[in-house]
Amino acid sequence: MILTITPNPALDVTYHLQRVHWGDVNRVEAVSETAGGKGVNVARVLHQLGEPVTCTGFLGGETGERLRGLLTGVEQRWVAVSAPTRRTTAVVDSTGTTLFNEPGAPVPDEAWTRLRTLATDLVGDGDVVVASGSMPPGTSEAAVTSLVTTVVKRGAHVVVDTSGPLLRAAARAGATLVKPNHHELRAATGRDDVLAGARVLLGDGAGCVVVSRAEAGLLAVVRQDTDADDPLRTWHARPGSVVRGNPTGAGDAAVAALARALHRSDRPLPDIVAAQLADAVALSAAAVAKPVAGEVDLAFYRRARSAVVMSGPDDR
Amino acid sequence: MILTITPNPALDVTYHLQRVHWGDVNRVEAVSETAGGKGVNVARVLHQLGEPVTCTGFLGGETGERLRGLLTGVEQRWVAVSAPTRRTTAVVDSTGTTLFNEPGAPVPDEAWTRLRTLATDLVGDGDVVVASGSMPPGTSEAAVTSLVTTVVKRGAHVVVDTSGPLLRAAARAGATLVKPNHHELRAATGRDDVLAGARVLLGDGAGCVVVSRAEAGLLAVVRQDTDADDPLRTWHARPGSVVRGNPTGAGDAAVAALARALHRSDRPLPDIVAAQLADAVALSAAAVAKPVAGEVDLAFYRRARSAVVMSGPDDR
């Protein structure tokens, strides 16, 4: 099974207006709500693909209950916390979208313990755990390390898509695959060069680094057990054409594709990445083609797959 | 007693950021919440002045409960509704404030009936009822008319600060005093000239029209029972100096001062307005001097009173 963890989910609220007057008073014409958070998006994409998936993370308050009610069809096993789940507010008018992300509330250690226990109960050999999105304020490296270590010990794969020192902590704890975007990679490693940055995370202990680079597609770097001086293999996968739409959720679709690939195959990691990176790019493009984050255009996905331009592996 | 009615209250949420990037993703640094709505602000100002005041209106959901918890010290007698109380979201950065007002949810007729019953139970001869702010979407003129008529029949004064056709409905139902700002007056009456607009509302049936005009202060027009061709008396009151600060809530402070004046005096309406319009301007300026709507700077208020420039009455 695939378990997605959203440590800091959000009730995504959208304010619709004809035209925002910045610095002034605006009457919102319509308000809509969706279940948000990167791990929630990954779960929704997997569900849309017909893949069995369970959603967890920390949920609280009325906002949390609303999120739960909006996430129809997906198996949910949230860890209850007392602080209300945060909101994001997207302001959409005819000129574009401005997004405001609330930071969320800190999560007590005992809730992290309950999350680890839940993960231990649910997953075993060959399962995949995805931890995606921002962490609650004040999350310690120890909490992330402990979660990743626990899951790895169960024999499951761990895919982590977060940022900053906690991304490094996940890599050090032995995450199977980490997926920063190029900005997050630079911020976490201090390296301007993508390959140099990926090398840092592999040095930390990650099995594979997949870097999402917007229209430039995905770059994957995998360690291989050889005696070569630099035992890394690298692939690029680019979409066949530039897709217009909503890029929010594109990275989550890529993560969903990679999690599915890990779940379906017991081949070595380099082989899985080589075989499935193009698929991840196509699913990512199919997410851009849909206006709502966490949804993919399945017809577009099928068409896009054959158009992806794959290069590599480059032995470096 | 003074009863303030907020038909469409709001949980006022403020997002604090260093600098907003419009059209992009923003991380909110801090989130704060206050009890909002114009009637709530009026009640908070009256409470700060030591005036006994009760707050009512329609309240629902967790947002409603949070509003109730934030409105400390003020007697609250809300009418419960099932729809959650709306939010407003203020985005504050170093360059200014942008406000987004959610429309709120419609209120069923039976809830309006419960509100009328509550008002009937609570108020009697010489009491003052203040109805302030926007009405829930879909509010009928009949609901407003019925509320104002009920209260007037009880011998209480009614002060109404709302906009559009429902302001006209309140005037026609015999509101003691209506307080539009100059924009709302123009929108409700179609008259560019303030005096011409006020005359329309007096013609509808309002006892007094007080128009708030930002730095230009307050203009009051009152009917008097004479045999003159045009039995209207007019006063202007202007602050002694321009006050810098937050103008949100300035009109609510003026309404609070006028409600207190009506409550304390049984003299004829023109006499009350003549004696207390300067006070309303000073309290309004004292609200601008405070950064939070619904609060007044009491020391500033005492100093500002003597500086108000009063002109009129002009018999027109």
Short mmCIF file of N, CA, C and O in Angstrom, two decimals, chain B residues 104-194:
data_model
loop_
_atom_site.label_atom_id
_atom_site.label_comp_id
_atom_site.label_asym_id
_atom_site.label_seq_id
_atom_site.Cartn_x
_atom_site.Cartn_y
_atom_site.Cartn_z
N GLY B 104 -20.62 36.15 3.46
CA GLY B 104 -21.46 35.56 4.52
C GLY B 104 -22.55 34.70 3.91
O GLY B 104 -22.72 34.64 2.69
N ALA B 105 -23.26 33.99 4.78
CA ALA B 105 -24.31 33.06 4.34
C ALA B 105 -25.69 33.67 4.53
O ALA B 105 -25.88 34.50 5.43
N PRO B 106 -26.67 33.29 3.71
CA PRO B 106 -28.05 33.76 3.92
C PRO B 106 -28.58 33.31 5.28
O PRO B 106 -28.12 32.30 5.82
N VAL B 107 -29.52 34.07 5.81
CA VAL B 107 -30.12 33.77 7.11
C VAL B 107 -31.60 33.46 6.88
O VAL B 107 -32.30 34.21 6.20
N PRO B 108 -32.09 32.32 7.41
CA PRO B 108 -33.50 31.97 7.16
C PRO B 108 -34.47 32.92 7.89
O PRO B 108 -34.12 33.52 8.90
N ASP B 109 -35.68 33.00 7.37
CA ASP B 109 -36.70 33.89 7.94
C ASP B 109 -36.93 33.64 9.42
O ASP B 109 -37.11 34.57 10.21
N GLU B 110 -36.91 32.34 9.81
CA GLU B 110 -37.21 32.03 11.22
C GLU B 110 -36.15 32.60 12.15
O GLU B 110 -36.45 32.94 13.30
N ALA B 111 -34.92 32.77 11.67
CA ALA B 111 -33.87 33.37 12.50
C ALA B 111 -34.14 34.87 12.68
O ALA B 111 -33.94 35.43 13.76
N TRP B 112 -34.64 35.52 11.61
CA TRP B 112 -35.04 36.93 11.74
C TRP B 112 -36.18 37.07 12.75
O TRP B 112 -36.23 38.03 13.51
N THR B 113 -37.07 36.09 12.74
CA THR B 113 -38.18 36.11 13.70
C THR B 113 -37.64 36.02 15.13
O THR B 113 -38.08 36.75 16.03
N ARG B 114 -36.67 35.12 15.32
CA ARG B 114 -36.07 34.98 16.66
C ARG B 114 -35.35 36.27 17.08
O ARG B 114 -35.37 36.65 18.25
N LEU B 115 -34.73 36.94 16.10
CA LEU B 115 -34.04 38.20 16.41
C LEU B 115 -35.06 39.27 16.84
O LEU B 115 -34.83 40.01 17.81
N ARG B 116 -36.18 39.35 16.13
CA ARG B 116 -37.23 40.32 16.50
C ARG B 116 -37.78 40.03 17.90
O ARG B 116 -38.01 40.95 18.69
N THR B 117 -37.99 38.74 18.18
CA THR B 117 -38.49 38.35 19.50
C THR B 117 -37.49 38.76 20.59
O THR B 117 -37.86 39.31 21.63
N LEU B 118 -36.23 38.52 20.34
CA LEU B 118 -35.18 38.88 21.30
C LEU B 118 -35.19 40.39 21.54
O LEU B 118 -35.15 40.86 22.69
N ALA B 119 -35.25 41.16 20.45
CA ALA B 119 -35.25 42.63 20.58
C ALA B 119 -36.48 43.09 21.37
O ALA B 119 -36.39 43.97 22.23
N THR B 120 -37.63 42.48 21.07
CA THR B 120 -38.87 42.83 21.78
C THR B 120 -38.72 42.56 23.28
O THR B 120 -39.15 43.35 24.12
N ASP B 121 -38.11 41.43 23.61
CA ASP B 121 -37.92 41.06 25.02
C ASP B 121 -36.96 42.01 25.73
O ASP B 121 -37.12 42.30 26.91
N LEU B 122 -35.94 42.47 25.00
CA LEU B 122 -34.86 43.19 25.68
C LEU B 122 -35.09 44.70 25.78
O LEU B 122 -34.63 45.32 26.73
N VAL B 123 -35.75 45.30 24.79
CA VAL B 123 -35.79 46.77 24.77
C VAL B 123 -37.19 47.33 25.01
O VAL B 123 -38.20 46.68 24.73
N GLY B 124 -37.19 48.54 25.56
CA GLY B 124 -38.44 49.24 25.82
C GLY B 124 -38.22 50.74 25.67
O GLY B 124 -37.23 51.18 25.07
N ASP B 125 -39.11 51.48 26.23
CA ASP B 125 -39.13 52.94 26.10
C ASP B 125 -37.77 53.57 26.47
O ASP B 125 -37.23 53.29 27.55
N GLY B 126 -37.24 54.36 25.57
CA GLY B 126 -35.99 55.08 25.85
C GLY B 126 -34.73 54.29 25.56
O GLY B 126 -33.62 54.85 25.58
N ASP B 127 -34.87 53.01 25.30
CA ASP B 127 -33.69 52.21 24.93
C ASP B 127 -33.27 52.55 23.49
O ASP B 127 -34.01 53.21 22.76
N VAL B 128 -32.08 52.08 23.13
CA VAL B 128 -31.57 52.35 21.78
C VAL B 128 -31.13 51.04 21.14
O VAL B 128 -30.41 50.26 21.77
N VAL B 129 -31.59 50.83 19.92
CA VAL B 129 -31.15 49.67 19.14
C VAL B 129 -30.32 50.18 17.96
O VAL B 129 -30.76 51.07 17.23
N VAL B 130 -29.13 49.63 17.81
CA VAL B 130 -28.24 49.99 16.70
C VAL B 130 -28.13 48.79 15.77
O VAL B 130 -27.77 47.70 16.24
N ALA B 131 -28.43 48.95 14.49
CA ALA B 131 -28.21 47.88 13.51
C ALA B 131 -27.16 48.37 12.54
O ALA B 131 -27.36 49.36 11.85
N SER B 132 -26.01 47.66 12.50
CA SER B 132 -24.87 48.17 11.74
C SER B 132 -24.23 47.12 10.86
O SER B 132 -24.11 45.96 11.24
N GLY B 133 -23.81 47.57 9.70
CA GLY B 133 -23.01 46.74 8.81
C GLY B 133 -23.81 46.13 7.69
O GLY B 133 -25.01 46.37 7.54
N SER B 134 -23.12 45.30 6.92
CA SER B 134 -23.78 44.64 5.78
C SER B 134 -24.81 43.66 6.30
O SER B 134 -24.76 43.21 7.44
N MET B 135 -25.79 43.36 5.46
CA MET B 135 -26.79 42.36 5.79
C MET B 135 -26.38 41.04 5.13
O MET B 135 -25.68 41.03 4.12
N PRO B 136 -26.82 39.89 5.68
CA PRO B 136 -26.53 38.61 5.02
C PRO B 136 -27.08 38.62 3.60
O PRO B 136 -28.09 39.28 3.33
N PRO B 137 -26.42 37.89 2.68
CA PRO B 137 -26.91 37.85 1.30
C PRO B 137 -28.37 37.42 1.26
O PRO B 137 -28.77 36.52 2.00
N GLY B 138 -29.15 38.06 0.43
CA GLY B 138 -30.55 37.68 0.26
C GLY B 138 -31.49 38.25 1.31
O GLY B 138 -32.67 37.89 1.33
N THR B 139 -30.99 39.13 2.18
CA THR B 139 -31.87 39.72 3.19
C THR B 139 -32.95 40.55 2.50
O THR B 139 -32.65 41.39 1.65
N SER B 140 -34.20 40.31 2.90
CA SER B 140 -35.31 41.01 2.25
C SER B 140 -35.54 42.36 2.91
O SER B 140 -35.22 42.55 4.09
N GLU B 141 -36.13 43.28 2.16
CA GLU B 141 -36.53 44.56 2.75
C GLU B 141 -37.55 44.32 3.87
O GLU B 141 -37.55 45.03 4.88
N ALA B 142 -38.36 43.30 3.69
CA ALA B 142 -39.39 43.00 4.70
C ALA B 142 -38.76 42.66 6.05
O ALA B 142 -39.27 43.07 7.10
N ALA B 143 -37.62 41.94 6.02
CA ALA B 143 -36.96 41.56 7.27
C ALA B 143 -36.49 42.81 8.02
O ALA B 143 -36.66 42.92 9.24
N VAL B 144 -35.91 43.76 7.27
CA VAL B 144 -35.41 44.99 7.88
C VAL B 144 -36.57 45.86 8.35
O VAL B 144 -36.56 46.38 9.48
N THR B 145 -37.55 46.00 7.50
CA THR B 145 -38.72 46.80 7.85
C THR B 145 -39.38 46.29 9.12
O THR B 145 -39.70 47.05 10.04
N SER B 146 -39.56 44.98 9.18
CA SER B 146 -40.22 44.36 10.31
C SER B 146 -39.43 44.57 11.60
O SER B 146 -40.00 44.86 12.66
N LEU B 147 -38.12 44.44 11.51
CA LEU B 147 -37.26 44.63 12.70
C LEU B 147 -37.35 46.08 13.20
O LEU B 147 -37.57 46.32 14.40
N VAL B 148 -37.20 47.04 12.29
CA VAL B 148 -37.23 48.45 12.69
C VAL B 148 -38.60 48.81 13.26
O VAL B 148 -38.71 49.44 14.32
N THR B 149 -39.66 48.37 12.60
CA THR B 149 -41.02 48.67 13.04
C THR B 149 -41.27 48.11 14.44
O THR B 149 -41.84 48.78 15.31
N THR B 150 -40.83 46.88 14.66
CA THR B 150 -41.01 46.22 15.95
C THR B 150 -40.36 47.03 17.07
O THR B 150 -40.96 47.27 18.13
N VAL B 151 -39.14 47.47 16.82
CA VAL B 151 -38.39 48.19 17.85
C VAL B 151 -39.00 49.57 18.10
O VAL B 151 -39.12 50.01 19.25
N VAL B 152 -39.37 50.24 17.02
CA VAL B 152 -39.98 51.57 17.14
C VAL B 152 -41.27 51.47 17.97
O VAL B 152 -41.54 52.31 18.84
N LYS B 153 -42.05 50.41 17.73
CA LYS B 153 -43.30 50.20 18.48
C LYS B 153 -43.06 50.02 19.97
O LYS B 153 -43.90 50.35 20.80
N ARG B 154 -41.89 49.49 20.31
CA ARG B 154 -41.54 49.30 21.72
C ARG B 154 -41.13 50.62 22.39
O ARG B 154 -40.81 50.65 23.57
N GLY B 155 -41.07 51.70 21.59
CA GLY B 155 -40.70 53.00 22.16
C GLY B 155 -39.20 53.25 22.19
O GLY B 155 -38.73 54.21 22.80
N ALA B 156 -38.44 52.39 21.51
CA ALA B 156 -36.98 52.54 21.50
C ALA B 156 -36.54 53.33 20.27
O ALA B 156 -37.24 53.39 19.26
N HIS B 157 -35.38 53.96 20.36
CA HIS B 157 -34.76 54.59 19.20
C HIS B 157 -34.05 53.54 18.36
O HIS B 157 -33.53 52.57 18.90
N VAL B 158 -34.02 53.78 17.06
CA VAL B 158 -33.32 52.85 16.17
C VAL B 158 -32.29 53.63 15.35
O VAL B 158 -32.64 54.60 14.66
N VAL B 159 -31.05 53.21 15.43
CA VAL B 159 -29.97 53.79 14.63
C VAL B 159 -29.52 52.74 13.62
O VAL B 159 -29.23 51.60 14.01
N VAL B 160 -29.50 53.10 12.33
CA VAL B 160 -29.16 52.13 11.30
C VAL B 160 -27.99 52.63 10.46
O VAL B 160 -28.01 53.75 9.95
N ASP B 161 -26.98 51.78 10.33
CA ASP B 161 -25.81 52.08 9.51
C ASP B 161 -25.61 50.92 8.55
O ASP B 161 -24.91 49.95 8.86
N THR B 162 -26.28 50.99 7.40
CA THR B 162 -26.09 49.97 6.38
C THR B 162 -26.14 50.66 5.03
O THR B 162 -26.04 51.89 4.96
N SER B 163 -26.25 49.89 3.95
CA SER B 163 -26.15 50.51 2.63
C SER B 163 -27.21 49.96 1.68
O SER B 163 -27.89 48.98 1.99
N GLY B 164 -27.36 50.61 0.55
CA GLY B 164 -28.22 50.11 -0.52
C GLY B 164 -29.70 50.21 -0.20
O GLY B 164 -30.12 51.02 0.64
N PRO B 165 -30.49 49.36 -0.85
CA PRO B 165 -31.95 49.41 -0.68
C PRO B 165 -32.39 49.15 0.76
O PRO B 165 -33.45 49.62 1.18
N LEU B 166 -31.57 48.42 1.53
CA LEU B 166 -31.96 48.11 2.91
C LEU B 166 -31.81 49.34 3.81
O LEU B 166 -32.51 49.46 4.82
N LEU B 167 -30.94 50.26 3.43
CA LEU B 167 -30.86 51.55 4.15
C LEU B 167 -32.15 52.34 3.91
O LEU B 167 -32.74 52.91 4.84
N ARG B 168 -32.60 52.33 2.66
CA ARG B 168 -33.87 52.99 2.33
C ARG B 168 -35.04 52.34 3.08
O ARG B 168 -35.93 53.02 3.59
N ALA B 169 -35.02 51.00 3.16
CA ALA B 169 -36.09 50.28 3.87
C ALA B 169 -36.12 50.69 5.33
O ALA B 169 -37.21 50.89 5.92
N ALA B 170 -34.94 50.83 5.95
CA ALA B 170 -34.86 51.22 7.36
C ALA B 170 -35.41 52.64 7.54
O ALA B 170 -36.13 52.92 8.51
N ALA B 171 -35.06 53.53 6.62
CA ALA B 171 -35.58 54.91 6.70
C ALA B 171 -37.11 54.91 6.57
O ALA B 171 -37.82 55.56 7.35
N ARG B 172 -37.62 54.15 5.62
CA ARG B 172 -39.07 54.10 5.40
C ARG B 172 -39.81 53.50 6.60
O ARG B 172 -40.96 53.83 6.86
N ALA B 173 -39.11 52.58 7.32
CA ALA B 173 -39.75 51.96 8.49
C ALA B 173 -39.70 52.87 9.72
O ALA B 173 -40.18 52.51 10.79
N GLY B 174 -39.08 54.06 9.56
CA GLY B 174 -39.11 55.03 10.65
C GLY B 174 -37.92 54.99 11.59
O GLY B 174 -38.05 55.28 12.79
N ALA B 175 -36.73 54.66 11.07
CA ALA B 175 -35.53 54.67 11.90
C ALA B 175 -35.32 56.08 12.46
O ALA B 175 -35.53 57.08 11.77
N THR B 176 -34.90 56.15 13.72
CA THR B 176 -34.65 57.44 14.37
C THR B 176 -33.52 58.18 13.67
O THR B 176 -33.60 59.39 13.42
N LEU B 177 -32.46 57.44 13.35
CA LEU B 177 -31.26 58.04 12.79
C LEU B 177 -30.61 57.04 11.84
O LEU B 177 -30.48 55.85 12.18
N VAL B 178 -30.23 57.50 10.65
CA VAL B 178 -29.47 56.63 9.75
C VAL B 178 -28.11 57.28 9.49
O VAL B 178 -28.00 58.51 9.44
N LYS B 179 -27.06 56.47 9.39
CA LYS B 179 -25.71 57.01 9.22
C LYS B 179 -24.98 56.37 8.05
O LYS B 179 -24.15 55.48 8.23
N PRO B 180 -25.29 56.79 6.83
CA PRO B 180 -24.47 56.34 5.70
C PRO B 180 -23.19 57.19 5.62
O PRO B 180 -23.14 58.28 6.18
N ASN B 181 -22.16 56.68 4.96
CA ASN B 181 -21.08 57.59 4.57
C ASN B 181 -21.47 58.22 3.23
O ASN B 181 -22.51 57.86 2.65
N HIS B 182 -20.68 59.14 2.75
CA HIS B 182 -21.12 59.89 1.55
C HIS B 182 -21.21 59.01 0.32
O HIS B 182 -22.04 59.23 -0.55
N HIS B 183 -20.37 57.98 0.23
CA HIS B 183 -20.46 57.05 -0.91
C HIS B 183 -21.77 56.25 -0.83
O HIS B 183 -22.47 56.08 -1.84
N GLU B 184 -22.07 55.74 0.37
CA GLU B 184 -23.28 54.94 0.55
C GLU B 184 -24.53 55.79 0.31
O GLU B 184 -25.53 55.31 -0.23
N LEU B 185 -24.46 57.05 0.73
CA LEU B 185 -25.61 57.95 0.53
C LEU B 185 -25.88 58.14 -0.96
O LEU B 185 -27.03 58.07 -1.41
N ARG B 186 -24.80 58.35 -1.72
CA ARG B 186 -24.95 58.55 -3.16
C ARG B 186 -25.51 57.29 -3.80
O ARG B 186 -26.42 57.34 -4.63
N ALA B 187 -24.96 56.12 -3.39
CA ALA B 187 -25.40 54.85 -3.99
C ALA B 187 -26.87 54.57 -3.67
O ALA B 187 -27.62 54.06 -4.51
N ALA B 188 -27.29 54.90 -2.44
CA ALA B 188 -28.66 54.56 -2.03
C ALA B 188 -29.70 55.52 -2.59
O ALA B 188 -30.85 55.14 -2.81
N THR B 189 -29.30 56.77 -2.83
CA THR B 189 -30.29 57.79 -3.24
C THR B 189 -30.11 58.24 -4.67
O THR B 189 -31.00 58.91 -5.22
N GLY B 190 -28.96 57.97 -5.26
CA GLY B 190 -28.71 58.45 -6.62
C GLY B 190 -28.41 59.93 -6.68
O GLY B 190 -28.37 60.50 -7.79
N ARG B 191 -28.20 60.59 -5.55
CA ARG B 191 -27.92 62.03 -5.54
C ARG B 191 -26.45 62.28 -5.27
O ARG B 191 -25.91 61.77 -4.28
N ASP B 192 -25.83 63.12 -6.12
CA ASP B 192 -24.42 63.47 -5.90
C ASP B 192 -24.28 64.42 -4.72
O ASP B 192 -23.31 64.35 -3.97
N ASP B 193 -25.23 65.31 -4.56
CA ASP B 193 -25.16 66.31 -3.50
C ASP B 193 -25.58 65.68 -2.17
O ASP B 193 -26.62 65.01 -2.07
N VAL B 194 -24.76 65.90 -1.14
CA VAL B 194 -24.99 65.26 0.14
C VAL B 194 -26.33 65.71 0.75
O VAL B 194 -27.11 64.88 1.24
#
